[in-house]
């Protein structure tokens, strides 16, 4: 007997990119925690802070925005009527979320300095994992953008034909 849950009955293309993006988000959140812990250890008693507030604020906002996009994708995959436009919107939003994570972790990595280049450095591992994941075809923003535009044009053509 088939499983009644939508996740087991909907088209794979609705969630395919989300499957690849979830680990990217986790790695970005791990990179932010790792970078922040390093920053905390650098704070000197008496006010000699070397915390980089702009990097912290921008990276954390990008990662949170990515999380919100991915949660929205999952919500739509579970509850919205499945259409070609929805599938394209989901892929578009997932690829943007992955780009936000990549941008955030690139900034954290560059702000970390030479320490992040040491073999075995946790921040470097997160950066490498995200950089590698971003090369996967299902996370390609250009392809997602083309699919989104095509889906909108096709939906418009259907509407005009009515």
PDB file of C-alpha atoms in Angstrom:
ATOM      1  CA  UNK A   1       0.000   0.000   0.000  1.00  0.00           C
ATOM      2  CA  UNK A   2       1.462   3.428  -0.941  1.00  0.00           C
ATOM      3  CA  UNK A   3       2.418   5.840   1.814  1.00  0.00           C
ATOM      4  CA  UNK A   4      -0.207   8.596   2.128  1.00  0.00           C
ATOM      5  CA  UNK A   5       2.262  11.417   2.866  1.00  0.00           C
ATOM      6  CA  UNK A   6       2.746  13.975   0.113  1.00  0.00           C
ATOM      7  CA  UNK A   7       6.509  13.579   0.288  1.00  0.00           C
ATOM      8  CA  UNK A   8       6.037  10.040  -1.001  1.00  0.00           C
ATOM      9  CA  UNK A   9       3.595  10.894  -3.760  1.00  0.00           C
ATOM     10  CA  UNK A  10       4.661  14.253  -5.221  1.00  0.00           C
ATOM     11  CA  UNK A  11       7.053  14.737  -8.129  1.00  0.00           C
ATOM     12  CA  UNK A  12      10.721  14.354  -7.221  1.00  0.00           C
ATOM     13  CA  UNK A  13      11.557  17.597  -9.040  1.00  0.00           C
ATOM     14  CA  UNK A  14       9.522  19.459  -6.411  1.00  0.00           C
ATOM     15  CA  UNK A  15      12.057  18.621  -3.691  1.00  0.00           C
ATOM     16  CA  UNK A  16      15.186  17.409  -5.516  1.00  0.00           C
ATOM     17  CA  UNK A  17      17.200  20.577  -5.024  1.00  0.00           C
ATOM     18  CA  UNK A  18      16.040  20.882  -1.404  1.00  0.00           C
ATOM     19  CA  UNK A  19      17.666  17.531  -0.635  1.00  0.00           C
ATOM     20  CA  UNK A  20      21.025  18.964  -1.722  1.00  0.00           C
ATOM     21  CA  UNK A  21      20.515  22.362  -0.079  1.00  0.00           C
ATOM     22  CA  UNK A  22      19.764  21.177   3.448  1.00  0.00           C
ATOM     23  CA  UNK A  23      23.355  20.017   4.096  1.00  0.00           C
ATOM     24  CA  UNK A  24      24.638  23.303   2.654  1.00  0.00           C
ATOM     25  CA  UNK A  25      22.540  25.208   5.184  1.00  0.00           C
ATOM     26  CA  UNK A  26      23.813  22.988   7.994  1.00  0.00           C
ATOM     27  CA  UNK A  27      27.400  23.544   6.912  1.00  0.00           C
ATOM     28  CA  UNK A  28      26.835  27.315   6.731  1.00  0.00           C
ATOM     29  CA  UNK A  29      25.383  27.340  10.240  1.00  0.00           C
ATOM     30  CA  UNK A  30      28.342  25.271  11.426  1.00  0.00           C
ATOM     31  CA  UNK A  31      30.760  27.667   9.742  1.00  0.00           C
ATOM     32  CA  UNK A  32      29.127  30.627  11.462  1.00  0.00           C
ATOM     33  CA  UNK A  33      29.348  28.890  14.874  1.00  0.00           C
ATOM     34  CA  UNK A  34      32.989  27.963  14.253  1.00  0.00           C
ATOM     35  CA  UNK A  35      33.904  31.475  13.136  1.00  0.00           C
ATOM     36  CA  UNK A  36      32.050  33.036  16.092  1.00  0.00           C
ATOM     37  CA  UNK A  37      33.774  30.769  18.622  1.00  0.00           C
ATOM     38  CA  UNK A  38      37.117  31.844  17.187  1.00  0.00           C
ATOM     39  CA  UNK A  39      36.097  35.493  17.435  1.00  0.00           C
ATOM     40  CA  UNK A  40      35.040  35.097  21.065  1.00  0.00           C
ATOM     41  CA  UNK A  41      38.453  33.645  21.943  1.00  0.00           C
ATOM     42  CA  UNK A  42      40.090  36.709  20.385  1.00  0.00           C
ATOM     43  CA  UNK A  43      38.218  39.224  22.549  1.00  0.00           C
ATOM     44  CA  UNK A  44      40.648  40.713  24.999  1.00  0.00           C
ATOM     45  CA  UNK A  45      39.699  41.602  28.580  1.00  0.00           C
ATOM     46  CA  UNK A  46      39.429  45.338  28.970  1.00  0.00           C
ATOM     47  CA  UNK A  47      37.828  46.115  25.617  1.00  0.00           C
ATOM     48  CA  UNK A  48      40.406  45.170  23.004  1.00  0.00           C
ATOM     49  CA  UNK A  49      37.785  43.458  20.855  1.00  0.00           C
ATOM     50  CA  UNK A  50      38.696  42.136  17.440  1.00  0.00           C
ATOM     51  CA  UNK A  51      35.183  40.903  16.681  1.00  0.00           C
ATOM     52  CA  UNK A  52      34.206  41.883  13.145  1.00  0.00           C
ATOM     53  CA  UNK A  53      30.603  43.053  13.576  1.00  0.00           C
ATOM     54  CA  UNK A  54      29.916  43.683   9.879  1.00  0.00           C
ATOM     55  CA  UNK A  55      31.025  40.192   8.920  1.00  0.00           C
ATOM     56  CA  UNK A  56      29.015  38.675  11.775  1.00  0.00           C
ATOM     57  CA  UNK A  57      25.859  40.618  10.964  1.00  0.00           C
ATOM     58  CA  UNK A  58      25.965  40.087   7.203  1.00  0.00           C
ATOM     59  CA  UNK A  59      26.845  36.389   7.314  1.00  0.00           C
ATOM     60  CA  UNK A  60      24.293  35.574   9.994  1.00  0.00           C
ATOM     61  CA  UNK A  61      21.570  37.481   8.103  1.00  0.00           C
ATOM     62  CA  UNK A  62      22.380  35.673   4.844  1.00  0.00           C
ATOM     63  CA  UNK A  63      22.284  32.294   6.568  1.00  0.00           C
ATOM     64  CA  UNK A  64      19.004  33.108   8.335  1.00  0.00           C
ATOM     65  CA  UNK A  65      17.493  34.308   5.049  1.00  0.00           C
ATOM     66  CA  UNK A  66      18.585  31.040   3.436  1.00  0.00           C
ATOM     67  CA  UNK A  67      16.921  29.076   6.242  1.00  0.00           C
ATOM     68  CA  UNK A  68      13.675  31.022   5.768  1.00  0.00           C
ATOM     69  CA  UNK A  69      13.714  30.380   2.015  1.00  0.00           C
ATOM     70  CA  UNK A  70      14.308  26.659   2.516  1.00  0.00           C
ATOM     71  CA  UNK A  71      11.556  26.432   5.116  1.00  0.00           C
ATOM     72  CA  UNK A  72       9.208  28.134   2.654  1.00  0.00           C
ATOM     73  CA  UNK A  73      10.221  25.659  -0.056  1.00  0.00           C
ATOM     74  CA  UNK A  74       9.497  22.740   2.263  1.00  0.00           C
ATOM     75  CA  UNK A  75       6.145  24.251   3.283  1.00  0.00           C
ATOM     76  CA  UNK A  76       5.098  24.689  -0.347  1.00  0.00           C
ATOM     77  CA  UNK A  77       6.284  21.177  -1.208  1.00  0.00           C
ATOM     78  CA  UNK A  78       4.094  19.802   1.569  1.00  0.00           C
ATOM     79  CA  UNK A  79       0.966  21.888   1.054  1.00  0.00           C
ATOM     80  CA  UNK A  80       0.779  23.963  -2.152  1.00  0.00           C
ATOM     81  CA  UNK A  81      -0.880  22.698  -5.336  1.00  0.00           C
ATOM     82  CA  UNK A  82       1.807  21.195  -7.556  1.00  0.00           C
ATOM     83  CA  UNK A  83       2.261  23.131 -10.780  1.00  0.00           C
ATOM     84  CA  UNK A  84       5.211  23.663 -13.102  1.00  0.00           C
ATOM     85  CA  UNK A  85       5.509  27.204 -11.707  1.00  0.00           C
ATOM     86  CA  UNK A  86       5.652  25.904  -8.127  1.00  0.00           C
ATOM     87  CA  UNK A  87       8.362  23.409  -9.058  1.00  0.00           C
ATOM     88  CA  UNK A  88      10.361  26.184 -10.741  1.00  0.00           C
ATOM     89  CA  UNK A  89       9.813  28.569  -7.805  1.00  0.00           C
ATOM     90  CA  UNK A  90      11.064  25.939  -5.387  1.00  0.00           C
ATOM     91  CA  UNK A  91      14.211  25.342  -7.400  1.00  0.00           C
ATOM     92  CA  UNK A  92      14.751  29.106  -7.794  1.00  0.00           C
ATOM     93  CA  UNK A  93      14.418  29.687  -4.052  1.00  0.00           C
ATOM     94  CA  UNK A  94      16.673  26.750  -3.184  1.00  0.00           C
ATOM     95  CA  UNK A  95      19.434  27.954  -5.485  1.00  0.00           C
ATOM     96  CA  UNK A  96      19.200  31.475  -4.068  1.00  0.00           C
ATOM     97  CA  UNK A  97      19.401  30.034  -0.540  1.00  0.00           C
ATOM     98  CA  UNK A  98      22.529  28.090  -1.503  1.00  0.00           C
ATOM     99  CA  UNK A  99      24.049  31.238  -3.007  1.00  0.00           C
ATOM    100  CA  UNK A 100      23.311  33.126   0.223  1.00  0.00           C
ATOM    101  CA  UNK A 101      25.012  30.384   2.250  1.00  0.00           C
ATOM    102  CA  UNK A 102      27.991  30.361  -0.084  1.00  0.00           C
ATOM    103  CA  UNK A 103      28.380  34.135   0.054  1.00  0.00           C
ATOM    104  CA  UNK A 104      28.162  34.117   3.839  1.00  0.00           C
ATOM    105  CA  UNK A 105      30.725  31.365   4.289  1.00  0.00           C
ATOM    106  CA  UNK A 106      33.069  32.912   1.704  1.00  0.00           C
ATOM    107  CA  UNK A 107      33.026  36.087   3.769  1.00  0.00           C
ATOM    108  CA  UNK A 108      33.591  34.213   7.039  1.00  0.00           C
ATOM    109  CA  UNK A 109      36.435  32.235   5.498  1.00  0.00           C
ATOM    110  CA  UNK A 110      38.175  35.322   4.147  1.00  0.00           C
ATOM    111  CA  UNK A 111      37.671  37.207   7.413  1.00  0.00           C
ATOM    112  CA  UNK A 112      39.188  34.350   9.413  1.00  0.00           C
ATOM    113  CA  UNK A 113      42.662  34.997   8.067  1.00  0.00           C
ATOM    114  CA  UNK A 114      45.540  32.558   7.734  1.00  0.00           C
ATOM    115  CA  UNK A 115      44.328  30.364  10.579  1.00  0.00           C
ATOM    116  CA  UNK A 116      41.519  29.078   8.357  1.00  0.00           C
ATOM    117  CA  UNK A 117      44.077  27.736   5.883  1.00  0.00           C
ATOM    118  CA  UNK A 118      45.532  25.285   8.377  1.00  0.00           C
ATOM    119  CA  UNK A 119      44.942  21.650   7.521  1.00  0.00           C
ATOM    120  CA  UNK A 120      42.035  20.282   9.528  1.00  0.00           C
ATOM    121  CA  UNK A 121      40.533  23.697  10.271  1.00  0.00           C
ATOM    122  CA  UNK A 122      36.764  23.319  10.800  1.00  0.00           C
ATOM    123  CA  UNK A 123      35.895  26.554   9.004  1.00  0.00           C
ATOM    124  CA  UNK A 124      37.916  25.476   5.982  1.00  0.00           C
ATOM    125  CA  UNK A 125      36.075  22.127   5.935  1.00  0.00           C
ATOM    126  CA  UNK A 126      32.694  23.889   5.948  1.00  0.00           C
ATOM    127  CA  UNK A 127      33.873  26.262   3.213  1.00  0.00           C
ATOM    128  CA  UNK A 128      35.153  23.360   1.056  1.00  0.00           C
ATOM    129  CA  UNK A 129      31.949  21.365   1.538  1.00  0.00           C
ATOM    130  CA  UNK A 130      29.767  24.295   0.517  1.00  0.00           C
ATOM    131  CA  UNK A 131      32.016  25.241  -2.387  1.00  0.00           C
ATOM    132  CA  UNK A 132      31.857  21.672  -3.700  1.00  0.00           C
ATOM    133  CA  UNK A 133      28.083  21.384  -3.227  1.00  0.00           C
ATOM    134  CA  UNK A 134      27.499  24.617  -5.127  1.00  0.00           C
ATOM    135  CA  UNK A 135      28.890  22.976  -8.267  1.00  0.00           C
ATOM    136  CA  UNK A 136      26.108  20.365  -8.395  1.00  0.00           C
ATOM    137  CA  UNK A 137      23.800  20.862 -11.358  1.00  0.00           C
ATOM    138  CA  UNK A 138      20.612  20.868  -9.319  1.00  0.00           C
ATOM    139  CA  UNK A 139      21.943  23.869  -7.364  1.00  0.00           C
ATOM    140  CA  UNK A 140      22.855  25.897 -10.465  1.00  0.00           C
ATOM    141  CA  UNK A 141      21.127  29.277 -10.267  1.00  0.00           C
ATOM    142  CA  UNK A 142      21.373  29.910 -14.006  1.00  0.00           C
ATOM    143  CA  UNK A 143      19.506  26.713 -14.830  1.00  0.00           C
ATOM    144  CA  UNK A 144      16.960  27.414 -12.087  1.00  0.00           C
ATOM    145  CA  UNK A 145      16.409  30.940 -13.415  1.00  0.00           C
ATOM    146  CA  UNK A 146      15.843  29.628 -16.946  1.00  0.00           C
ATOM    147  CA  UNK A 147      13.389  27.005 -15.688  1.00  0.00           C
ATOM    148  CA  UNK A 148      11.537  29.656 -13.701  1.00  0.00           C
ATOM    149  CA  UNK A 149      11.230  32.002 -16.681  1.00  0.00           C
ATOM    150  CA  UNK A 150      10.117  29.126 -18.930  1.00  0.00           C
ATOM    151  CA  UNK A 151       7.480  28.015 -16.408  1.00  0.00           C
ATOM    152  CA  UNK A 152       6.084  31.549 -16.111  1.00  0.00           C
ATOM    153  CA  UNK A 153       5.956  31.940 -19.895  1.00  0.00           C
ATOM    154  CA  UNK A 154       4.219  28.577 -20.286  1.00  0.00           C
ATOM    155  CA  UNK A 155       1.675  29.462 -17.574  1.00  0.00           C
ATOM    156  CA  UNK A 156       0.993  32.750 -19.280  1.00  0.00           C
ATOM    157  CA  UNK A 157       0.472  31.022 -22.609  1.00  0.00           C
ATOM    158  CA  UNK A 158      -2.056  28.674 -21.002  1.00  0.00           C
ATOM    159  CA  UNK A 159      -3.890  31.629 -19.448  1.00  0.00           C
ATOM    160  CA  UNK A 160      -3.982  33.503 -22.754  1.00  0.00           C
ATOM    161  CA  UNK A 161      -5.312  30.429 -24.549  1.00  0.00           C
ATOM    162  CA  UNK A 162      -8.368  30.322 -22.258  1.00  0.00           C
TER     163      UNK A 162
END
